[in-house]
Short mmCIF file of C-alpha atoms in Angstrom, two decimals:
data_model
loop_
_atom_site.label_atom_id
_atom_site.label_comp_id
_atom_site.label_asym_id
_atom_site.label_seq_id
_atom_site.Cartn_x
_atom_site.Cartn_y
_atom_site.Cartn_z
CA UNK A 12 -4.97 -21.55 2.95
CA UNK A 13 -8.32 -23.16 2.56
CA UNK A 14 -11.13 -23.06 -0.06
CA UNK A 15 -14.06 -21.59 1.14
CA UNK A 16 -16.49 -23.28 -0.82
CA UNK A 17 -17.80 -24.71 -4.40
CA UNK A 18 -16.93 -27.84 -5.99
CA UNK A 19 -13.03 -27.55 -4.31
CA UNK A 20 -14.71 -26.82 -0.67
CA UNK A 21 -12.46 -27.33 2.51
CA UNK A 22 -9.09 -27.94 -0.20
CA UNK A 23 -6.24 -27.02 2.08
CA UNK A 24 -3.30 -25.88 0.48
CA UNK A 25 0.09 -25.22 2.68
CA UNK A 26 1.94 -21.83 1.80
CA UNK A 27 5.95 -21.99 2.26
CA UNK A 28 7.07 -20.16 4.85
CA UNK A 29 9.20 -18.07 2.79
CA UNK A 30 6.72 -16.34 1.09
CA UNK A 31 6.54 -12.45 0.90
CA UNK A 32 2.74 -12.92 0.07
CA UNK A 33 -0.05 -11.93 2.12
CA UNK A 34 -3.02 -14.07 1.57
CA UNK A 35 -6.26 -12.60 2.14
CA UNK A 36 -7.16 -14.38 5.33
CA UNK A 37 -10.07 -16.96 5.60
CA UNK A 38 -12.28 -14.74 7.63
CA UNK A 39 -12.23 -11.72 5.49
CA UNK A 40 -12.89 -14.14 2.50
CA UNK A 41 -15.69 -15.52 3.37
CA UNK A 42 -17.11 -11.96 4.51
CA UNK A 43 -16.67 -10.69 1.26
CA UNK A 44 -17.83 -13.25 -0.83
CA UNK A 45 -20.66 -13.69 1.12
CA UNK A 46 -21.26 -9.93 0.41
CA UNK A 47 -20.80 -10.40 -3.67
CA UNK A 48 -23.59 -13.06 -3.68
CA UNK A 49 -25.45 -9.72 -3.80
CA UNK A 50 -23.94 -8.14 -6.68
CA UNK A 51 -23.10 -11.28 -9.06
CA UNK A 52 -23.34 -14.90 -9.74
CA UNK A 53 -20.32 -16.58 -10.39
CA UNK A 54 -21.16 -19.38 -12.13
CA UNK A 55 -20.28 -18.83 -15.76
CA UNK A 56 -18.36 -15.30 -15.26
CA UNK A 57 -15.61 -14.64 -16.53
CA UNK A 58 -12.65 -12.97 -13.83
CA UNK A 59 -9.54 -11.52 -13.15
CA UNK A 60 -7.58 -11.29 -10.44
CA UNK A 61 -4.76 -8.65 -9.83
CA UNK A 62 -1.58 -9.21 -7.63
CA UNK A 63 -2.70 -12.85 -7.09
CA UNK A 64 0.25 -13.63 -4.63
CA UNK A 65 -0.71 -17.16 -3.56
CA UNK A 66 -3.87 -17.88 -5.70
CA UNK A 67 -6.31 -17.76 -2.63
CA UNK A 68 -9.11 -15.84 -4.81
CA UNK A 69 -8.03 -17.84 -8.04
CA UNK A 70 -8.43 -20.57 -6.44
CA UNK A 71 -12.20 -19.72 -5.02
CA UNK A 72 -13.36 -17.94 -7.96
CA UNK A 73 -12.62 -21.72 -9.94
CA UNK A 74 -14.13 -23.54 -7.22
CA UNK A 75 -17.14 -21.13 -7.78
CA UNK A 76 -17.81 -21.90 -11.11
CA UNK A 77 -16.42 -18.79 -13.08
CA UNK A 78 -15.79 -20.08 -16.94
CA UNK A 79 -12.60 -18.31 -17.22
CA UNK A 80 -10.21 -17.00 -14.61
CA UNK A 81 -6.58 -14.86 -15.25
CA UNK A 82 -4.39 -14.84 -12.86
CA UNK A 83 -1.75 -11.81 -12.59
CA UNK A 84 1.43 -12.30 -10.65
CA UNK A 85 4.63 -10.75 -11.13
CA UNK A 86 6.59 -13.44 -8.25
CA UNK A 87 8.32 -15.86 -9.61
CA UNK A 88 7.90 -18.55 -6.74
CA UNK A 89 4.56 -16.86 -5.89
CA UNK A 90 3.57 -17.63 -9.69
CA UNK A 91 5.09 -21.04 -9.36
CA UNK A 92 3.54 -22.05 -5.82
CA UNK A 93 -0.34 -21.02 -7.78
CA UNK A 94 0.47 -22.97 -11.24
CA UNK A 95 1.44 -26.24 -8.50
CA UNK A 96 -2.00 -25.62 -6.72
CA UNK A 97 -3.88 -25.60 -10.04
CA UNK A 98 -2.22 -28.52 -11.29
CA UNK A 99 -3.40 -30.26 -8.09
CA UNK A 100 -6.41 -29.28 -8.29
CA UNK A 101 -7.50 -30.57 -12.13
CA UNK A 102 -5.18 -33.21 -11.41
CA UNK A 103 -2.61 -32.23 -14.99
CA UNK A 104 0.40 -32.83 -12.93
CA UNK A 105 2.54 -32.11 -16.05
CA UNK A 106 3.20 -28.82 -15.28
CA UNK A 107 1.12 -27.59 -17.79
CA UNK A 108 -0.07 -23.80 -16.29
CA UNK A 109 3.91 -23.30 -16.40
CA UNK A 110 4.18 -24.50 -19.91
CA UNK A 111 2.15 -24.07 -23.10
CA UNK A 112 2.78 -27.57 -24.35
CA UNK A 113 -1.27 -28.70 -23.18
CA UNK A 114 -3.36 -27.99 -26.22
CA UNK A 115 -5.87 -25.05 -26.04
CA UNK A 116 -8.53 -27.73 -26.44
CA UNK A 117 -7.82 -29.41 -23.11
CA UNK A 118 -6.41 -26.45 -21.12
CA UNK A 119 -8.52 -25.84 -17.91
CA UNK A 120 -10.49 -22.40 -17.69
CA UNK A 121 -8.05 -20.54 -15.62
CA UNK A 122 -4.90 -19.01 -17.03
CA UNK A 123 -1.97 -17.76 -14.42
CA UNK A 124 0.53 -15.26 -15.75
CA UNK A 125 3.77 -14.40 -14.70
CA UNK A 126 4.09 -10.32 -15.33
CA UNK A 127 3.50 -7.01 -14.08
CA UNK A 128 0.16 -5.83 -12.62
CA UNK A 129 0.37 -2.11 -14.42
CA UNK A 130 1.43 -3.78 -17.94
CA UNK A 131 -1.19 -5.95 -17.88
CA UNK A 132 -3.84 -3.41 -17.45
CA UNK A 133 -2.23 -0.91 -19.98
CA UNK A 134 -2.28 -3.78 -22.74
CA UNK A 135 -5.32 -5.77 -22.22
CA UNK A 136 -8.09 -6.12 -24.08
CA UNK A 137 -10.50 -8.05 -23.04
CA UNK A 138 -13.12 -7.64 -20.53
CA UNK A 139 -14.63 -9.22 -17.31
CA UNK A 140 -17.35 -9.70 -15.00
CA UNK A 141 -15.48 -9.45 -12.07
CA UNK A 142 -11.98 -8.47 -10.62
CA UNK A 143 -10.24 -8.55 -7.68
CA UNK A 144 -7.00 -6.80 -6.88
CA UNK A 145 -4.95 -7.11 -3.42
CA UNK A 146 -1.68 -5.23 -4.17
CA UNK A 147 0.45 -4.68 -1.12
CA UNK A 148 -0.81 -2.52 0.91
CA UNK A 149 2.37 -0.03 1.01
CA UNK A 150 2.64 -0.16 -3.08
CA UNK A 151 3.11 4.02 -3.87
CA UNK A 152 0.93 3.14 -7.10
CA UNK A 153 -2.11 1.67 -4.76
CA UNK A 154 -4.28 4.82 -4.98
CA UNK A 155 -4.25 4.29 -8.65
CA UNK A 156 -5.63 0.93 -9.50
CA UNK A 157 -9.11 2.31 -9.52
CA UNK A 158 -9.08 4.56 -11.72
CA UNK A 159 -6.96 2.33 -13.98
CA UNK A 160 -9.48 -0.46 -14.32
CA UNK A 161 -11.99 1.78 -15.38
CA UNK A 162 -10.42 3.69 -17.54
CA UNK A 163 -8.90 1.14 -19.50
CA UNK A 164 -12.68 -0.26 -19.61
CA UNK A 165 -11.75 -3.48 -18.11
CA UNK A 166 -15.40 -4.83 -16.69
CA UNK A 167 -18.03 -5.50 -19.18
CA UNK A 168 -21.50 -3.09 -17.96
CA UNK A 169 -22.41 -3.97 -14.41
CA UNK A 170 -19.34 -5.88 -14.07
CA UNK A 171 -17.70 -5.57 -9.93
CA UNK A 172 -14.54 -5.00 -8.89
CA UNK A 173 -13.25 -5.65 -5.31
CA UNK A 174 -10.19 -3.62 -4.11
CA UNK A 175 -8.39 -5.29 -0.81
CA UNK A 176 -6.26 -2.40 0.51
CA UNK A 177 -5.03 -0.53 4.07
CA UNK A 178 -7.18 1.20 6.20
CA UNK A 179 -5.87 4.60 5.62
CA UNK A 180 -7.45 4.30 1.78
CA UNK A 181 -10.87 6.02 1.18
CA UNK A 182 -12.51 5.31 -2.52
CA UNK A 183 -15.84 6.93 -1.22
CA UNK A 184 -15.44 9.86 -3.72
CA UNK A 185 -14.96 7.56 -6.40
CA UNK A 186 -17.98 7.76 -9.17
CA UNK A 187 -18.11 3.43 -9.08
CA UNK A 188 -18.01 2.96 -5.37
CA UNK A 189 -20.69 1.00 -4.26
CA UNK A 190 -19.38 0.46 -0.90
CA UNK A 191 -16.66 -0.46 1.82
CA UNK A 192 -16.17 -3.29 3.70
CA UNK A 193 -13.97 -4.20 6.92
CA UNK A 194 -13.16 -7.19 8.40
CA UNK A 195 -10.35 -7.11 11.42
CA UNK A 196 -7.27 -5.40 9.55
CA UNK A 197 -8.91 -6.58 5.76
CA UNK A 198 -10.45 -3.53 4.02
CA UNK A 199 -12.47 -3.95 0.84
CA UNK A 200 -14.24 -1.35 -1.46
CA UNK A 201 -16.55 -2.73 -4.07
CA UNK A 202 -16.99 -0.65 -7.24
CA UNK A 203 -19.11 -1.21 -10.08
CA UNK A 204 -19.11 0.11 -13.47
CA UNK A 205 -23.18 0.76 -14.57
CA UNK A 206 -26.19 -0.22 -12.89
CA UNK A 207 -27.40 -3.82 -14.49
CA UNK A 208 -30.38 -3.45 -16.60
CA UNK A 209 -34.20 -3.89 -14.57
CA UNK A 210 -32.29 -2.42 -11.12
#
C-alpha cells in the first residue's frame, strides 16, 4: 500500500497478510483522485472516511493537505494496523492515536476511531467537505449509506462524497449523483450535496 502523492508521496506501508481488509487498490486511487481535483481542493478540508479498513484514503487525504481527517473503523487490528501507520508517519511513536494521553494541543489533524460505521453516522454532528466510504462490498446495509449521509446532513453545501462499492450497485437515480466511475473491478459514484456558489 503506497501513497499516491502529497507531502507523504511514494510512503510504502506493508499490510499483514491476515487482514480481512480490502484496500482500494493503487490504480483505482489514483483514477479517482485524479477525478476529485475537479470537484474540490483538498488542502485545508476537512474529511471523513467510512469503513477505513487499512487507512489507504486516510492516509492520502493527510498527505493531501486536508486540516482534519476521521477515521471510522470498527476492526480491531484493522484500527490498530492505521493508528501504527499514523504514528509512523508524524513520527509520535508513543502510541498516541491509540491513547488519549497526547494533549489536544499537539495531537496531529487526523483522528482514527475504533466503532461502528452506522453509529457513527446516527450520532454525529459535525460536518465535512468530503467523505469517502468503502464498506464491503457484500454488507446487506450497502444500498443505504447514501441516503444516510445525506440525511443526517453530514457534508457542509457543495461538500463530495465518494462511494467505493460492487458493480451490481446503481446510485444513478439518486438526487446527489454526480457521476460513476470504474476502474477494473473498483466502482465509484460521486455525489454531491448543492451546487457551489458562481457554478
Amino acid at each position: 500500500m503506497r501513497i499516491i502523492t502529497g507531502k507523504y508521496k511514494g510512503r510504502h506501508f506493508d499490510i499483514p497478510r491476515s487482514f480481512k481488509a480490502r484496500p482500494t487498490t493503487d490504480f483505482a486511487k489514483e483514477n479517482i483522485f485524479n477525478v476529485l481535483t475537479q470537484y474540490i481542493d483538498f488542502e485545508g478540508a476537512e474529511a471523513l472516511d467510512l469503513f477505513s479498513g487499512t487507512g489507504s484514503i486516510t492516509l492520502e487525504l493527510l498527505s493531501r493537505g486536508c486540516s482534519r481527517v476521521v477515521s471510522i473503523e470498527l476492526d480491531r487490528d484493522h484500527h490498530r494496523f492505521i493508528c501504527d501507520c499514523l504514528n509512523k508517519l508524524v513520527s509520535q511513536g508513543d502510541g498516541s492515536f491509540v491513547t488519549s494521553a497526547i494533549s489536544q494541543k499537539n495531537r496531529p489533524p487526523v483522528t482514527p476511531l475504533r466503532a461502528d460505521v452506522f453509529r457513527y453516522i446516527k450520532s454525529c454532528k459535525q460536518q465535512f467537505d468530503f467523505i469517502f466510504a468503502d464498506p464491503p462490498y457484500a454488507l446487506k446495509e450497502l444500498p443505504t449509506i447514501p441516503s444516510l449521509i445525506f440525511e443526517r446532513g453530514l457534508l457542509k453545501d457543495g461538500g463530495i462524497f465518494v462511494f467505493e462499492h460492487g458493480k451490481d450497485n446503481d446510485f444513478s437515480h439518486d438526487p446527489h449523483f454526480v457521476e460513476h466511475r470504474c476502474y477494473g473491478s473498483v466502482n465509484f459514484s460521486i455525489f454531491r450535496t448543492t451546487e457551489p456558489s458562481g457554478e
